[in-house]
Every structure is written in structure tokens, then in C-alpha cells.
GROMACS .gro file of C-alpha atoms in nm:
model
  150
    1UNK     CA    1  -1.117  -0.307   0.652
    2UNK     CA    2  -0.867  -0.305   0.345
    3UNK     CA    3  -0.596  -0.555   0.333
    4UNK     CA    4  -0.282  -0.573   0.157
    5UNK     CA    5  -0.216  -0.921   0.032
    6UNK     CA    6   0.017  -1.046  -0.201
    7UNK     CA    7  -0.080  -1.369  -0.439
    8UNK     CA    8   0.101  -1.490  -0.675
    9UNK     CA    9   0.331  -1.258  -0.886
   10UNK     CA   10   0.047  -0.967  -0.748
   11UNK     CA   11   0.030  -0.711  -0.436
   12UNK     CA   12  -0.362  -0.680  -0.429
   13UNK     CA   13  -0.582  -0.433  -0.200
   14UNK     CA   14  -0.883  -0.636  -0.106
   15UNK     CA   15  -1.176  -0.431  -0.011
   16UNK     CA   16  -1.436  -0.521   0.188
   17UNK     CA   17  -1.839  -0.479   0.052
   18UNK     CA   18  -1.884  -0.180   0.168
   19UNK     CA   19  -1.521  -0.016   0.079
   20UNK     CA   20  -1.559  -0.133  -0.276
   21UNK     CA   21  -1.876   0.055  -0.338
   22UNK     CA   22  -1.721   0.356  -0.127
   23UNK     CA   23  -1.450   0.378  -0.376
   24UNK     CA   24  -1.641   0.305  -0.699
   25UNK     CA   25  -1.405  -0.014  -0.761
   26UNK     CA   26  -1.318  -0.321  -0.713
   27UNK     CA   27  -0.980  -0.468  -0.588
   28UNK     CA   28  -0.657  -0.307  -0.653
   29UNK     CA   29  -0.414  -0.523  -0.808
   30UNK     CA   30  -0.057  -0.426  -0.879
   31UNK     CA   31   0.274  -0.618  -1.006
   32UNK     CA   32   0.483  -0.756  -0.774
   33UNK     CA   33   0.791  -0.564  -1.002
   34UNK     CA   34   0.639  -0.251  -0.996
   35UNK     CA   35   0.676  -0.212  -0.622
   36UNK     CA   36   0.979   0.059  -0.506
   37UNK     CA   37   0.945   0.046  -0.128
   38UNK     CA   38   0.724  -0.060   0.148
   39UNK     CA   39   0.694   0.182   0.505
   40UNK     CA   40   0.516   0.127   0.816
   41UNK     CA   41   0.354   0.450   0.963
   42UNK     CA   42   0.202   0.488   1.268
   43UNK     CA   43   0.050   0.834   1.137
   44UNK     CA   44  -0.238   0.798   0.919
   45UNK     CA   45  -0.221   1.162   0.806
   46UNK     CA   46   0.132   1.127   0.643
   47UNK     CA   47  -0.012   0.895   0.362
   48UNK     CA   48  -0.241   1.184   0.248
   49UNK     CA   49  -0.090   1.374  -0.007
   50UNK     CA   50  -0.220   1.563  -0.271
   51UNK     CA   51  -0.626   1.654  -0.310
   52UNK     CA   52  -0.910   1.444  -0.303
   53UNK     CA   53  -1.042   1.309  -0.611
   54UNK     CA   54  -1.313   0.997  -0.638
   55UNK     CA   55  -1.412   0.824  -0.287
   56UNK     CA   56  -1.483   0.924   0.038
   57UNK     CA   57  -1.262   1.234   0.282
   58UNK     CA   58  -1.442   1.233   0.641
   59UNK     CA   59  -1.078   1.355   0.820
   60UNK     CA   60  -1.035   1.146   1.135
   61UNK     CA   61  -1.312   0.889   1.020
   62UNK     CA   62  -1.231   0.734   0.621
   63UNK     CA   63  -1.002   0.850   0.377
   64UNK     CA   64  -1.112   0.574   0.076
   65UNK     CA   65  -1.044   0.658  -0.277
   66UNK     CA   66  -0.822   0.784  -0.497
   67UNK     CA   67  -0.610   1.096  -0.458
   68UNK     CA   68  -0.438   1.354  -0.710
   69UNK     CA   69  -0.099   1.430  -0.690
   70UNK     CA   70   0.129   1.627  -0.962
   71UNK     CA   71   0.103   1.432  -1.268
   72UNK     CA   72   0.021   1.080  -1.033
   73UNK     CA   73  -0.267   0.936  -0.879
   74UNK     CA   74  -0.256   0.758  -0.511
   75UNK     CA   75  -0.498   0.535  -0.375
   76UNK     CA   76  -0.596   0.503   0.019
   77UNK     CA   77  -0.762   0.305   0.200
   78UNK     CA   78  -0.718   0.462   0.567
   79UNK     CA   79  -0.897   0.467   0.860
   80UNK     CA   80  -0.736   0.643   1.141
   81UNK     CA   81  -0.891   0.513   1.427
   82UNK     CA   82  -0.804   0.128   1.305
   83UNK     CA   83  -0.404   0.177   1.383
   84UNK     CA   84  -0.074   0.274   1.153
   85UNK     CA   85  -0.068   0.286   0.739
   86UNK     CA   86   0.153   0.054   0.538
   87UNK     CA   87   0.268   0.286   0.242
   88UNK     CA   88   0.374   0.112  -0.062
   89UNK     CA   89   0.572   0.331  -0.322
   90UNK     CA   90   0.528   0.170  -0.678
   91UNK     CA   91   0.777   0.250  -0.971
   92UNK     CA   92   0.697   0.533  -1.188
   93UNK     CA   93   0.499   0.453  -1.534
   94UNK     CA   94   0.499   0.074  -1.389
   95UNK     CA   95   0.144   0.074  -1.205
   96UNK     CA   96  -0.174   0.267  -1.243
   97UNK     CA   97  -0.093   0.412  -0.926
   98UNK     CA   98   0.214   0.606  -0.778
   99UNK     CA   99   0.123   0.488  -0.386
  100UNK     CA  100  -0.074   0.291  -0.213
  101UNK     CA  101  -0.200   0.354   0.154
  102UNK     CA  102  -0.356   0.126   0.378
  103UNK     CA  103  -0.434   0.160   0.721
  104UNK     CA  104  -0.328  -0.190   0.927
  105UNK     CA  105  -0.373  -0.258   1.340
  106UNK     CA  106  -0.019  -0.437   1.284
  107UNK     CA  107   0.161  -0.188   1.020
  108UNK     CA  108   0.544  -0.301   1.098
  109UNK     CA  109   0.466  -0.649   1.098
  110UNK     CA  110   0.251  -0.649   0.746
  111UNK     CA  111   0.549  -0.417   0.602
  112UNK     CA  112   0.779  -0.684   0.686
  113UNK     CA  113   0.517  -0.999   0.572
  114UNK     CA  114   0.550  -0.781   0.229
  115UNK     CA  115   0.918  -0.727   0.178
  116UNK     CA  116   0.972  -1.094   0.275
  117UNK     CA  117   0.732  -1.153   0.005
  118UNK     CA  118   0.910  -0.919  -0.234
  119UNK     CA  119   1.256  -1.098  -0.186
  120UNK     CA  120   1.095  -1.419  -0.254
  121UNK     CA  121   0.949  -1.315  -0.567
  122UNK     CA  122   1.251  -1.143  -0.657
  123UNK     CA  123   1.515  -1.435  -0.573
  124UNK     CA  124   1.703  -1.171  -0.330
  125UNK     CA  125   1.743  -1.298   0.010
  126UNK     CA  126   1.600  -1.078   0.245
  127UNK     CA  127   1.815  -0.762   0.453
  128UNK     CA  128   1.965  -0.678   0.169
  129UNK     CA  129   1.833  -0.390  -0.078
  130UNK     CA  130   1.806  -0.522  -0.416
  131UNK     CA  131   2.000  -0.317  -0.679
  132UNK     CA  132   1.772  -0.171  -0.974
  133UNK     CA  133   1.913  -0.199  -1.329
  134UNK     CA  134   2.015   0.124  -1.314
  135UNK     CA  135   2.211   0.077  -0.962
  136UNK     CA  136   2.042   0.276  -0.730
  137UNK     CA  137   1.867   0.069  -0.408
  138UNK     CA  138   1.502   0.040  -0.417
  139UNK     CA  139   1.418   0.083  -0.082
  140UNK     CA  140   1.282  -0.274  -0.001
  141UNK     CA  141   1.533  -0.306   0.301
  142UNK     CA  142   1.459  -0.415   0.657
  143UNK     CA  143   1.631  -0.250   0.932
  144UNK     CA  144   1.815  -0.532   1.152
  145UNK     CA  145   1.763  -0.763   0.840
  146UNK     CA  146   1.460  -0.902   1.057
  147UNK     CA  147   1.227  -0.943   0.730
  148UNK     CA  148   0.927  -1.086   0.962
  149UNK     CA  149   0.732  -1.443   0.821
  150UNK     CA  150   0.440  -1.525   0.604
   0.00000   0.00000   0.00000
């Protein structure tokens, strides 16, 4: 099963074996910077937007691959029997993908693991949303200003 990790100044989708030939490519890595929000889901479905391009689309088995939307490109990793998505939302023109979707048994606690690790890497302590040069909020707030533990 995919897994979001983050290492170093990277958010990375590790694949498993078999996912990595499903999809036609290796790990996903992105830039810690380029991330714009992180959302727990317990709705697999949600995640999917757009149409199906290279991977695998058995609805209500594996959704692995990458998906076409208006002018952007989304990659999933979901398998709706395994529990919630964490949705990561990645800054336009900053990453060579637009989301990221990846199904989790524990999707509220790895959405808060990440935006702890965002604040870190960031220097922003954590509850607050971090303010974008341009001043709007980026999204990478927790509710309660509970950001979870590594």
C-alpha cells in the first residue's frame, strides 16, 4: 500500500513492488514548498477528479495512476477498501503534479504527522496558517491547533 512520507526537504509517495509497476513509475517525490494544503477524507471517491489517464481504474478495488484534469495532472494511489485518502494540494506550476491522493487506514492522523512536518520545515509553529508571499493562508492549518507527532 502507498505511503506518504516526508524526508528531508521532500513529501515522497513510496510505492510498493507491485504499485510501481501498476503505475509505470517509480516513487513520487515532491518539494516540501510546493505543498498548499493537506485533507483527511474518509471518502475515497472525492479524490477522483478528472478522467483516467496512465495506471489502473477498477472502481471500488484500485484507482493507481495518474489522472487528467483541466490543464493539471493528479496522481492517486487509492484503494477504497484500505480506509480514508489523505489529499495533498500542491502549488500551481511548483510540482509536476496539481494533487496527490493516497488512501491511509489512519487518514487524520497522517494529515496531521504531515502538517507538523510542514511547520517544521517551514519554521512556523504549528496551529497557525502560514501566510504566502502574496498574503493569502495556505491552508496548512489544524483545527484545535492539535498538529499530531512524528
Amino acid at each position: 500500500m502507498a505511503r506518504l512520507t516526508v524526508r528531508a526537504e521532500e513529501l515522497v509517495v513510496r510505492l510498493s513492488w507491485w504499485e510501481k509497476i501498476v503505475a509505470r513509475r517509480r516513487n513520487v517525490h515532491l518539494p516540501l514548498e510546493a505543498v498548499e494544503s493537506v485533507e483527511a477524507d474518509p471518502s475515497w471517491w472525492r479524490a477522483l477528479r478528472g478522467s483516467p489517464g496512465r495506471g489502473v481504474w477498477i472502481p471500488d478495488v484500485l484507482c493507481l495512476g495518474v489522472r487528467k484534469v483541466a490543464g493539471a495532472r493528479d496522481f492517486v494511489a487509492l484503494r477504497p477498501r484500505q480506509g480514508g485518502v489523505v489529499s495533498v494540494g500542491l502549488r500551481p506550476m511548483s510540482a509536476a503534479f496539481a494533487r496527490v491522493a493516497v488512501s491511509d487506514r489512519t487518514p487524520d492522523g497522517t494529515a496531521a504527522t504531515l502538517r507538523t512536518a510542514l511547520h517544521r520545515a517551514r519554521g512556523t509553529p504549528p496551529g497557525r496558517a502560514d501566510r504566502e508571499p502574496g498574503g493569502g493562508a495556505s491552508g496548512i492549518s489544524t483545527p484545535n491547533g492539535d498538529p499530531g507527532s512524528l
